[in-house]
């Protein structure tokens, strides 16, 4: 049997995949991006973070924005898990595997970037050994690492279900056992995720000397805690749908029904609506309370084009009410609106994470300082793109060899 | 404002900076650099990357010639009573936990996440972007009391904490009470060397110390007071425009 | 195989738990944390006994007494010596560098001889042999340039050069020069000294008294003392100059005026004082009055300088009504001022009756020389180096056959730098006694590294500006880091080789003799519990325990003396004033260049001290470009924009600069930082910005013949 033939035995039952050569070329292309990013990462670890465009004003930059965005968009995993296993929306089983893999990619990718971003990665475990229980970041460290383990536990049975691997009785059994306890992990995952999404928002909201980001709140949690959770669970499902749609386009095969995607979008849209209400209230309170208390005005929060008002309006108008309408009205039946709505929802979250990370630091709090501009350099871009490429690789391999779409066979019968 | 509150200590080391006397010469920065083993930086004009625990800002009243005026504002760590940088640190590498109220920075503990850098509005915290390098041989003049930081950790002004230890040691040797130091027994390097006498240092709570009275001067102000950081550094200026630049004000105020 | 699922899981779990009970993971974790703080390439701080020793700064012209912290006998930091009258605990950014500059990459590590374009190291013995030979051949035409304004080593060098047949002994241009010339023309004797400690109203004409002028650290301490924090100031300082510089920034008032107009402003104030009835019987008063009334009335001054009559009237009133007013005139960048403005400023002191009075100006006597054949400081200051070198460059004067350069960098630190370098090139044999490889050393045939402050014996004798006579010892507190020697000793060795008798067999012996003469000067004392300004104000001077003087000096105390030279007719020199102080026409399409210097950028001989680069703001140096500052109105008139790179043209050369809009520069003036544009030294100095001194054309001051360059016209494009 030729290699080409043998490889076919590894496909999930009853599906077709592109020729191996084409697939390898695709992997090679992605591999180049990974290589480029790995060079940057190596340099960062060897020489120090000085090789990036970060500085003492922008201790947080592209990497943190990337991490936050990716973690928010990866939220589809825990939220869908919650709905599927805990709330019991059975239909989501058709897309749950995709959300798990997406979640795994997002979180493991964020971890890789984080290990570049901390100055002393060898000490990263100090977060466990000398934890500061008052720090939102401690919560983030705990929850993200734990949740990544949960995601691994959720991902492993998917791998074990691979046709050839599943032939081994022990692994078959293991996969089965793990499936049985999956609701438990979905529950733990949902708990952990809600917390760290919140804590990530909390990280900014507690910075009481940074009026751009500071928010009052409820008990120990600033409002950003809840807003980050809401925006994550609004955009997470939307990204899942976008990925699914993109994979369908790329492979030319139907992977789930429009109904499933539409349901995901409806869930995302609903969350987005709730988020919008709170975000508007929050923004109102920020402009009329937080800022005046600090002696600052709304106008002072913007600067030229880089930190202009257009970002504010794009985030709060173009990326909130517009996608809400697209996703919650009959417009959703039209793919163009559904995908556009999903995309805008994701874009809004990315802008949100960006302005909280960069604009919050660029805004001069000391009256005798001025706005500073941050530009990520090649090392940050390539290492971030490396994670994107890594995600594509994991997703491509998973799609090619793992039975992640239960509806695929049925939908593609000729 | 933050839900936290100021930690009180019986001894509260503080600095009072007379802006009207500061000529902006930079001797305080020079003193700090070498007292605290900051390596010389051949390219230090990128101010967002260079390290200077003490930084002298140039303030202006923003008027055109001839009504223009300038002032220099030296900025050490403000040793906030309610430090925005401390509660955020995930590993307690920075803390405000001892008498004197000096916000510590424990380099061997710091993981370099830079959250404290983001939280401090005074730009006091500096990250080690690269390993520190001294010209050949110059490491022989490293000062003995401040450890050299490897790259990847955050550092900042410590009010020359080591000098406090020395002062307490000296008091003990002299049979005096190390917890009731004389005014001037413990001063920082920048304060000691400033040729203009623009900087004063002492225990804000001790009426026998000059700074106690100075901090109550009608011309005294603190930076960003309304944010609730409750700093231990006071500034004095007779000029109203200088005092106003210490905080943000709405037009109506 | 016998491994079933249970057994496998058991093995994995058991193994994992078991490992936890071994030291392995804990040891690894502990090791990891140790690695992260003890990387071998991170230098360790020294350990050992900490102590403090004292000496005096030679790198910093302010002459601060230093308190050096040592660990296990090695110096680690330099602070101000609280017991020293020129420091009182303060230290400049430059004096702070005394310790680490021992290890500056720019240091010359051994004697070197020119070889092609570069240098090759030679031994001291070879160097002495070669020098004895060459200087012997050049007899009769040996010149010397010294940049040490305060050291007794000048006595030695001048005597040595004199015995070889001097072609000139030159000091690098300084404030002291204009003052010495001014005093001489006024018929006065002694060095002008300013009693800031006892003054209550100080009018500063141009001099950057809190940065580069004279005993700046002491000046600042005096200023600070009368300005207790949080209280009403007990003094009034007014600064007149083109830029609100470091000094002006803390003064109570800044009166913008071009450096070229300082004399005009002084005489304008004199007009008001005279009108209010000021009078004195000093020689030349009547002519002076006529000169002032004839051309320096309020409207004349307004036309020339733009200063409103009321401003000067108020100022005159403030001076006249003050208990202890003091007027100080100097160049905003420490050189290039003529004697005219100095005399104009001093005439105010005369009118106010402030000469040889507490809080006024003292005419300080010069200390006796000890080396036979040595020149006096007064004589040294009389020679005019720029004029001489310019004449050499243009073949109007014969070039010396040999030149000794001591602690000076004329190839960088003079105006019309290109002309000066050209003159230096014409001198066939040049020897540099530098500590750092500066621009001049790079041109020399022989470079004989001078040990640095902390490695040598030396002294500081009454720096210009000091209100009292002072002697402060410099003593070695460590062995030379490199193969360097104290130049004083090298000269003695050389003299022996050339059979030139200089009386002493070494520099230390010479200094000891110098100190011994101090004991004989009446009224001198060691400043310890009583400071000289207190004595000036009436406190009795402590007696001098002569035998202990050397010991006291070694312990970091300074010998001081409040004394004045007996004057026989110090007058106004009105004829000189009439010629030298002229109302100039304002330039039309050009701007006036107003250089400023700061101690943090070092001196021409030190380059930029490496730690001090961090102190330089990014509105002065950005990457490799330096900024010039001008106000918006000037920028508009010249058609230049914020941040633009422009070309400044003057003295036949051009230099690049970026534009920084700064409203504390007067209209029509371009302020430019000095201390940049080095082509020698190390990565901390070389290639950073431009040397704007090179744009300044040297002119001759009418009436005095001095070379002047305080306010050069430059074209900007
Ligand atoms: N003012 C001030 N005083 C301080 C400190 C401070 O910060 N400021 N720090 C304090 C601290 S934290 C410490 S740890 C101490 C350090 O003070 P010390 O404990 O005195 O440490 P070292 O100065 O390193 O001297 C240790 C000696 O042990 C010797 N030695 C090395 N290996 C061996 C060995 O295997 N066997 C034997 N017998 N001898 C060995 C070394 O040669 C050296 O002489 O200083 C304390 N004192
Ligand atoms: N290069 C070099 N490395 C060394 C050594 C050396 O001599 N040279 N010595 C080794 C030895 S023996 C030791 S003990 C270690 C010391 O290593 P470090 O602990 O790094 O020592 P320091 O630099 O003295 O102090 C570190 C920080 O602790 C803060 N601090 C001081 N007191 C307190 C406090 O009460 N609470 C808190 N939270 N912070 C405080 C100070 O402000 C300072 O910022 O270094 C070891 N590593
Ligand atoms: S040393 Fe003193 S005068 Fe100089 S910049 Fe610092 S505080 Fe100001
Ligand atoms: S000034 Fe900054 S670093 Fe210092 S205590 Fe305050 S917040 Fe922390
Ligand atoms: S950079 Fe260091 S000190 Fe700052 S928050 Fe992170 S671990 Fe704490
Ligand atoms: S107090 Fe000490 S550490 Fe802080 S700025 Fe001054 S010299 Fe530096
Ligand atoms: S100083 Fe070094 S050896 Fe001692 S505990 Fe710390 S890391 Fe370990
Ligand atoms: Mo220790």
PDB file of N, CA and C in Angstrom, chain C residues 198-240:
ATOM      1  N   UNK C 198      26.490  86.004  51.423  1.00  0.00           N
ATOM      2  CA  UNK C 198      26.014  87.160  52.197  1.00  0.00           C
ATOM      3  C   UNK C 198      25.212  88.156  51.362  1.00  0.00           C
ATOM      4  N   UNK C 199      25.004  87.845  50.073  1.00  0.00           N
ATOM      5  CA  UNK C 199      24.269  88.777  49.220  1.00  0.00           C
ATOM      6  C   UNK C 199      22.773  88.535  49.369  1.00  0.00           C
ATOM      7  N   UNK C 200      21.979  89.592  49.260  1.00  0.00           N
ATOM      8  CA  UNK C 200      20.523  89.369  49.325  1.00  0.00           C
ATOM      9  C   UNK C 200      19.815  89.710  48.019  1.00  0.00           C
ATOM     10  N   UNK C 201      20.458  90.515  47.182  1.00  0.00           N
ATOM     11  CA  UNK C 201      19.866  90.788  45.868  1.00  0.00           C
ATOM     12  C   UNK C 201      20.965  90.592  44.835  1.00  0.00           C
ATOM     13  N   UNK C 202      20.758  89.647  43.952  1.00  0.00           N
ATOM     14  CA  UNK C 202      21.818  89.311  43.014  1.00  0.00           C
ATOM     15  C   UNK C 202      21.326  89.533  41.593  1.00  0.00           C
ATOM     16  N   UNK C 203      22.046  90.395  40.891  1.00  0.00           N
ATOM     17  CA  UNK C 203      21.736  90.591  39.475  1.00  0.00           C
ATOM     18  C   UNK C 203      22.752  89.795  38.672  1.00  0.00           C
ATOM     19  N   UNK C 204      22.247  88.829  37.920  1.00  0.00           N
ATOM     20  CA  UNK C 204      23.134  87.974  37.148  1.00  0.00           C
ATOM     21  C   UNK C 204      23.052  88.379  35.685  1.00  0.00           C
ATOM     22  N   UNK C 205      24.148  88.898  35.162  1.00  0.00           N
ATOM     23  CA  UNK C 205      24.176  89.296  33.756  1.00  0.00           C
ATOM     24  C   UNK C 205      24.803  88.165  32.950  1.00  0.00           C
ATOM     25  N   UNK C 206      23.975  87.314  32.392  1.00  0.00           N
ATOM     26  CA  UNK C 206      24.457  86.258  31.514  1.00  0.00           C
ATOM     27  C   UNK C 206      25.014  85.024  32.177  1.00  0.00           C
ATOM     28  N   UNK C 207      25.793  85.183  33.232  1.00  0.00           N
ATOM     29  CA  UNK C 207      26.508  84.046  33.819  1.00  0.00           C
ATOM     30  C   UNK C 207      25.546  82.940  34.253  1.00  0.00           C
ATOM     31  N   UNK C 208      25.874  81.696  33.883  1.00  0.00           N
ATOM     32  CA  UNK C 208      25.029  80.555  34.272  1.00  0.00           C
ATOM     33  C   UNK C 208      25.509  80.083  35.648  1.00  0.00           C
ATOM     34  N   UNK C 209      25.282  80.923  36.662  1.00  0.00           N
ATOM     35  CA  UNK C 209      25.943  80.711  37.955  1.00  0.00           C
ATOM     36  C   UNK C 209      25.542  79.420  38.660  1.00  0.00           C
ATOM     37  N   UNK C 210      24.405  78.836  38.275  1.00  0.00           N
ATOM     38  CA  UNK C 210      23.989  77.609  38.952  1.00  0.00           C
ATOM     39  C   UNK C 210      24.286  76.367  38.108  1.00  0.00           C
ATOM     40  N   UNK C 211      25.000  76.558  36.999  1.00  0.00           N
ATOM     41  CA  UNK C 211      25.304  75.382  36.190  1.00  0.00           C
ATOM     42  C   UNK C 211      26.786  75.305  35.831  1.00  0.00           C
ATOM     43  N   UNK C 212      27.298  76.244  35.031  1.00  0.00           N
ATOM     44  CA  UNK C 212      28.680  76.091  34.577  1.00  0.00           C
ATOM     45  C   UNK C 212      29.590  77.217  35.021  1.00  0.00           C
ATOM     46  N   UNK C 213      29.038  78.267  35.601  1.00  0.00           N
ATOM     47  CA  UNK C 213      29.853  79.423  35.932  1.00  0.00           C
ATOM     48  C   UNK C 213      30.487  79.268  37.308  1.00  0.00           C
ATOM     49  N   UNK C 214      31.809  79.251  37.334  1.00  0.00           N
ATOM     50  CA  UNK C 214      32.526  79.302  38.601  1.00  0.00           C
ATOM     51  C   UNK C 214      32.202  78.158  39.535  1.00  0.00           C
ATOM     52  N   UNK C 215      32.097  78.515  40.801  1.00  0.00           N
ATOM     53  CA  UNK C 215      31.898  77.507  41.837  1.00  0.00           C
ATOM     54  C   UNK C 215      30.407  77.179  41.925  1.00  0.00           C
ATOM     55  N   UNK C 216      29.876  76.584  40.866  1.00  0.00           N
ATOM     56  CA  UNK C 216      28.412  76.512  40.748  1.00  0.00           C
ATOM     57  C   UNK C 216      27.752  75.731  41.884  1.00  0.00           C
ATOM     58  N   UNK C 217      28.368  74.668  42.341  1.00  0.00           N
ATOM     59  CA  UNK C 217      27.740  73.908  43.427  1.00  0.00           C
ATOM     60  C   UNK C 217      27.652  74.756  44.692  1.00  0.00           C
ATOM     61  N   UNK C 218      28.760  75.470  44.971  1.00  0.00           N
ATOM     62  CA  UNK C 218      28.736  76.374  46.132  1.00  0.00           C
ATOM     63  C   UNK C 218      27.712  77.489  45.917  1.00  0.00           C
ATOM     64  N   UNK C 219      27.655  78.024  44.700  1.00  0.00           N
ATOM     65  CA  UNK C 219      26.695  79.100  44.436  1.00  0.00           C
ATOM     66  C   UNK C 219      25.277  78.629  44.752  1.00  0.00           C
ATOM     67  N   UNK C 220      24.999  77.390  44.377  1.00  0.00           N
ATOM     68  CA  UNK C 220      23.645  76.859  44.560  1.00  0.00           C
ATOM     69  C   UNK C 220      23.339  76.629  46.027  1.00  0.00           C
ATOM     70  N   UNK C 221      24.364  76.179  46.745  1.00  0.00           N
ATOM     71  CA  UNK C 221      24.158  75.986  48.185  1.00  0.00           C
ATOM     72  C   UNK C 221      23.854  77.336  48.850  1.00  0.00           C
ATOM     73  N   UNK C 222      24.582  78.378  48.393  1.00  0.00           N
ATOM     74  CA  UNK C 222      24.352  79.699  48.960  1.00  0.00           C
ATOM     75  C   UNK C 222      22.940  80.170  48.629  1.00  0.00           C
ATOM     76  N   UNK C 223      22.538  79.921  47.404  1.00  0.00           N
ATOM     77  CA  UNK C 223      21.184  80.279  46.965  1.00  0.00           C
ATOM     78  C   UNK C 223      20.146  79.546  47.820  1.00  0.00           C
ATOM     79  N   UNK C 224      20.369  78.248  47.988  1.00  0.00           N
ATOM     80  CA  UNK C 224      19.396  77.416  48.705  1.00  0.00           C
ATOM     81  C   UNK C 224      19.252  77.865  50.154  1.00  0.00           C
ATOM     82  N   UNK C 225      20.380  78.278  50.750  1.00  0.00           N
ATOM     83  CA  UNK C 225      20.354  78.619  52.164  1.00  0.00           C
ATOM     84  C   UNK C 225      19.419  79.785  52.457  1.00  0.00           C
ATOM     85  N   UNK C 226      19.369  80.715  51.526  1.00  0.00           N
ATOM     86  CA  UNK C 226      18.490  81.868  51.736  1.00  0.00           C
ATOM     87  C   UNK C 226      17.083  81.622  51.187  1.00  0.00           C
ATOM     88  N   UNK C 227      16.836  80.369  50.826  1.00  0.00           N
ATOM     89  CA  UNK C 227      15.504  80.026  50.309  1.00  0.00           C
ATOM     90  C   UNK C 227      15.005  78.778  50.997  1.00  0.00           C
ATOM     91  N   UNK C 228      14.790  78.843  52.287  1.00  0.00           N
ATOM     92  CA  UNK C 228      14.317  77.650  52.976  1.00  0.00           C
ATOM     93  C   UNK C 228      12.997  77.178  52.377  1.00  0.00           C
ATOM     94  N   UNK C 229      12.895  75.878  52.150  1.00  0.00           N
ATOM     95  CA  UNK C 229      11.700  75.315  51.513  1.00  0.00           C
ATOM     96  C   UNK C 229      10.452  75.736  52.277  1.00  0.00           C
ATOM     97  N   UNK C 230       9.442  76.109  51.516  1.00  0.00           N
ATOM     98  CA  UNK C 230       8.153  76.410  52.127  1.00  0.00           C
ATOM     99  C   UNK C 230       8.079  77.783  52.771  1.00  0.00           C
ATOM    100  N   UNK C 231       9.195  78.530  52.763  1.00  0.00           N
ATOM    101  CA  UNK C 231       9.151  79.870  53.370  1.00  0.00           C
ATOM    102  C   UNK C 231       9.405  80.949  52.331  1.00  0.00           C
ATOM    103  N   UNK C 232       9.158  82.170  52.741  1.00  0.00           N
ATOM    104  CA  UNK C 232       9.381  83.300  51.865  1.00  0.00           C
ATOM    105  C   UNK C 232      10.879  83.403  51.569  1.00  0.00           C
ATOM    106  N   UNK C 233      11.265  83.570  50.293  1.00  0.00           N
ATOM    107  CA  UNK C 233      12.690  83.657  49.984  1.00  0.00           C
ATOM    108  C   UNK C 233      13.315  84.865  50.662  1.00  0.00           C
ATOM    109  N   UNK C 234      14.526  84.667  51.153  1.00  0.00           N
ATOM    110  CA  UNK C 234      15.241  85.768  51.789  1.00  0.00           C
ATOM    111  C   UNK C 234      16.270  86.376  50.852  1.00  0.00           C
ATOM    112  N   UNK C 235      16.095  86.143  49.574  1.00  0.00           N
ATOM    113  CA  UNK C 235      16.989  86.773  48.606  1.00  0.00           C
ATOM    114  C   UNK C 235      16.200  86.993  47.324  1.00  0.00           C
ATOM    115  N   UNK C 236      16.797  87.806  46.460  1.00  0.00           N
ATOM    116  CA  UNK C 236      16.132  88.125  45.203  1.00  0.00           C
ATOM    117  C   UNK C 236      17.160  87.959  44.095  1.00  0.00           C
ATOM    118  N   UNK C 237      16.886  87.065  43.161  1.00  0.00           N
ATOM    119  CA  UNK C 237      17.814  86.827  42.068  1.00  0.00           C
ATOM    120  C   UNK C 237      17.158  87.231  40.747  1.00  0.00           C
ATOM    121  N   UNK C 238      17.895  88.014  39.966  1.00  0.00           N
ATOM    122  CA  UNK C 238      17.385  88.428  38.658  1.00  0.00           C
ATOM    123  C   UNK C 238      18.383  87.976  37.603  1.00  0.00           C
ATOM    124  N   UNK C 239      17.891  87.315  36.581  1.00  0.00           N
ATOM    125  CA  UNK C 239      18.795  86.838  35.532  1.00  0.00           C
ATOM    126  C   UNK C 239      18.533  87.596  34.230  1.00  0.00           C
ATOM    127  N   UNK C 240      19.605  88.072  33.630  1.00  0.00           N
ATOM    128  CA  UNK C 240      19.506  88.727  32.334  1.00  0.00           C
ATOM    129  C   UNK C 240      20.269  87.878  31.327  1.00  0.00           C
TER     130      UNK C 240
END
